[in-house]
Amino acid sequence: FFLGLSVVLSSTSEVSTMDTPVKLAIVMKVIGRTGSRGQVTQVRVKFLDDQNRQIMRNVKGPVREGDILTLMESEREARRLR
């Protein structure tokens, strides 16, 4: 039992240390709620390393203006809220 648990813990630590660069972005504006039950918030973010670049993203969970998001993928932009 404990051997299986240690294997699971070591495999999750390997996943979190992948060689993919993460991008930090600050939430500039909360646009609105989306999703079939309103569980996703659409926000406009500005990247901390490139102050001229802003994109819209969908965020699951609590978020407010001024929060800093860690984006695993920074090229994809969310579609506009209807």
PDB file of C-alpha atoms in Angstrom:
ATOM      1  CA  PHE A   1       0.000   0.000   0.000  1.00  0.00           C
ATOM      2  CA  PHE A   2       2.670   2.526   0.930  1.00  0.00           C
ATOM      3  CA  LEU A   3       4.819   1.509  -2.018  1.00  0.00           C
ATOM      4  CA  GLY A   4       1.950   2.278  -4.410  1.00  0.00           C
ATOM      5  CA  LEU A   5       1.411   5.649  -2.744  1.00  0.00           C
ATOM      6  CA  SER A   6       5.045   6.642  -3.152  1.00  0.00           C
ATOM      7  CA  VAL A   7       4.932   5.745  -6.840  1.00  0.00           C
ATOM      8  CA  VAL A   8       1.893   7.983  -7.302  1.00  0.00           C
ATOM      9  CA  LEU A   9       3.577  10.870  -5.469  1.00  0.00           C
ATOM     10  CA  SER A  10       6.764  10.586  -7.494  1.00  0.00           C
ATOM     11  CA  SER A  11       4.861  10.500 -10.784  1.00  0.00           C
ATOM     12  CA  THR A  12       2.879  13.651  -9.918  1.00  0.00           C
ATOM     13  CA  SER A  13       6.050  15.524  -8.991  1.00  0.00           C
ATOM     14  CA  GLU A  14       7.516  14.650 -12.386  1.00  0.00           C
ATOM     15  CA  VAL A  15       4.446  16.064 -14.114  1.00  0.00           C
ATOM     16  CA  SER A  16       4.736  19.392 -12.264  1.00  0.00           C
ATOM     17  CA  THR A  17       8.405  19.831 -13.242  1.00  0.00           C
ATOM     18  CA  MET A  18       7.988  19.482 -16.995  1.00  0.00           C
ATOM     19  CA  ASP A  19      10.094  21.687 -19.240  1.00  0.00           C
ATOM     20  CA  THR A  20       7.142  23.778 -20.417  1.00  0.00           C
ATOM     21  CA  PRO A  21       7.595  27.470 -19.606  1.00  0.00           C
ATOM     22  CA  VAL A  22       4.719  28.980 -17.659  1.00  0.00           C
ATOM     23  CA  LYS A  23       3.554  32.556 -18.179  1.00  0.00           C
ATOM     24  CA  LEU A  24       2.357  34.861 -15.429  1.00  0.00           C
ATOM     25  CA  ALA A  25      -0.546  37.163 -16.237  1.00  0.00           C
ATOM     26  CA  ILE A  26      -2.478  39.654 -14.134  1.00  0.00           C
ATOM     27  CA  VAL A  27      -6.270  39.908 -14.369  1.00  0.00           C
ATOM     28  CA  MET A  28      -7.134  43.361 -15.706  1.00  0.00           C
ATOM     29  CA  LYS A  29     -10.915  43.026 -16.067  1.00  0.00           C
ATOM     30  CA  VAL A  30     -13.569  40.429 -15.257  1.00  0.00           C
ATOM     31  CA  ILE A  31     -15.836  40.265 -18.317  1.00  0.00           C
ATOM     32  CA  GLY A  32     -18.539  37.832 -17.178  1.00  0.00           C
ATOM     33  CA  ARG A  33     -19.613  34.279 -16.468  1.00  0.00           C
ATOM     34  CA  THR A  34     -19.880  31.597 -19.112  1.00  0.00           C
ATOM     35  CA  GLY A  35     -20.339  27.852 -19.355  1.00  0.00           C
ATOM     36  CA  SER A  36     -23.534  25.852 -19.251  1.00  0.00           C
ATOM     37  CA  ARG A  37     -23.990  26.541 -15.529  1.00  0.00           C
ATOM     38  CA  GLY A  38     -21.935  29.724 -15.181  1.00  0.00           C
ATOM     39  CA  GLN A  39     -18.977  27.875 -13.687  1.00  0.00           C
ATOM     40  CA  VAL A  40     -16.357  29.665 -15.831  1.00  0.00           C
ATOM     41  CA  THR A  41     -15.345  33.334 -15.621  1.00  0.00           C
ATOM     42  CA  GLN A  42     -14.087  35.129 -18.699  1.00  0.00           C
ATOM     43  CA  VAL A  43     -11.303  37.613 -17.937  1.00  0.00           C
ATOM     44  CA  ARG A  44      -8.921  39.922 -19.788  1.00  0.00           C
ATOM     45  CA  VAL A  45      -5.322  39.353 -18.697  1.00  0.00           C
ATOM     46  CA  LYS A  46      -2.073  41.231 -19.291  1.00  0.00           C
ATOM     47  CA  PHE A  47       1.206  39.328 -19.328  1.00  0.00           C
ATOM     48  CA  LEU A  48       3.787  40.374 -16.755  1.00  0.00           C
ATOM     49  CA  ASP A  49       6.745  39.791 -19.076  1.00  0.00           C
ATOM     50  CA  ASP A  50       5.143  41.597 -22.065  1.00  0.00           C
ATOM     51  CA  GLN A  51       3.089  44.564 -20.845  1.00  0.00           C
ATOM     52  CA  ASN A  52       1.738  45.355 -24.345  1.00  0.00           C
ATOM     53  CA  ARG A  53       0.054  41.975 -24.778  1.00  0.00           C
ATOM     54  CA  GLN A  54      -3.475  41.339 -23.519  1.00  0.00           C
ATOM     55  CA  ILE A  55      -5.710  38.340 -24.216  1.00  0.00           C
ATOM     56  CA  MET A  56      -9.011  36.962 -22.971  1.00  0.00           C
ATOM     57  CA  ARG A  57      -9.039  33.688 -21.041  1.00  0.00           C
ATOM     58  CA  ASN A  58     -11.580  31.452 -19.346  1.00  0.00           C
ATOM     59  CA  VAL A  59     -10.881  30.769 -15.670  1.00  0.00           C
ATOM     60  CA  LYS A  60     -12.498  28.080 -13.553  1.00  0.00           C
ATOM     61  CA  GLY A  61     -12.793  28.945  -9.882  1.00  0.00           C
ATOM     62  CA  PRO A  62     -12.817  32.200  -7.948  1.00  0.00           C
ATOM     63  CA  VAL A  63     -11.032  35.102  -9.621  1.00  0.00           C
ATOM     64  CA  ARG A  64     -11.039  38.883  -9.261  1.00  0.00           C
ATOM     65  CA  GLU A  65      -9.217  41.879 -10.705  1.00  0.00           C
ATOM     66  CA  GLY A  66      -5.577  42.035  -9.675  1.00  0.00           C
ATOM     67  CA  ASP A  67      -5.142  38.269  -9.328  1.00  0.00           C
ATOM     68  CA  ILE A  68      -2.086  36.709 -10.950  1.00  0.00           C
ATOM     69  CA  LEU A  69      -2.706  33.622 -13.074  1.00  0.00           C
ATOM     70  CA  THR A  70      -0.160  30.991 -14.017  1.00  0.00           C
ATOM     71  CA  LEU A  71      -0.879  30.074 -17.634  1.00  0.00           C
ATOM     72  CA  MET A  72       0.500  26.781 -18.868  1.00  0.00           C
ATOM     73  CA  GLU A  73      -0.387  27.761 -22.433  1.00  0.00           C
ATOM     74  CA  SER A  74      -0.407  31.401 -23.500  1.00  0.00           C
ATOM     75  CA  GLU A  75      -1.165  31.397 -27.233  1.00  0.00           C
ATOM     76  CA  ARG A  76      -4.808  30.372 -27.145  1.00  0.00           C
ATOM     77  CA  GLU A  77      -7.423  33.082 -26.615  1.00  0.00           C
ATOM     78  CA  ALA A  78     -10.987  32.513 -25.432  1.00  0.00           C
ATOM     79  CA  ARG A  79     -13.890  33.261 -27.733  1.00  0.00           C
ATOM     80  CA  ARG A  80     -16.002  36.309 -26.913  1.00  0.00           C
ATOM     81  CA  LEU A  81     -18.830  35.973 -24.424  1.00  0.00           C
ATOM     82  CA  ARG A  82     -22.290  36.039 -26.044  1.00  0.00           C
TER      83      ARG A  82
END
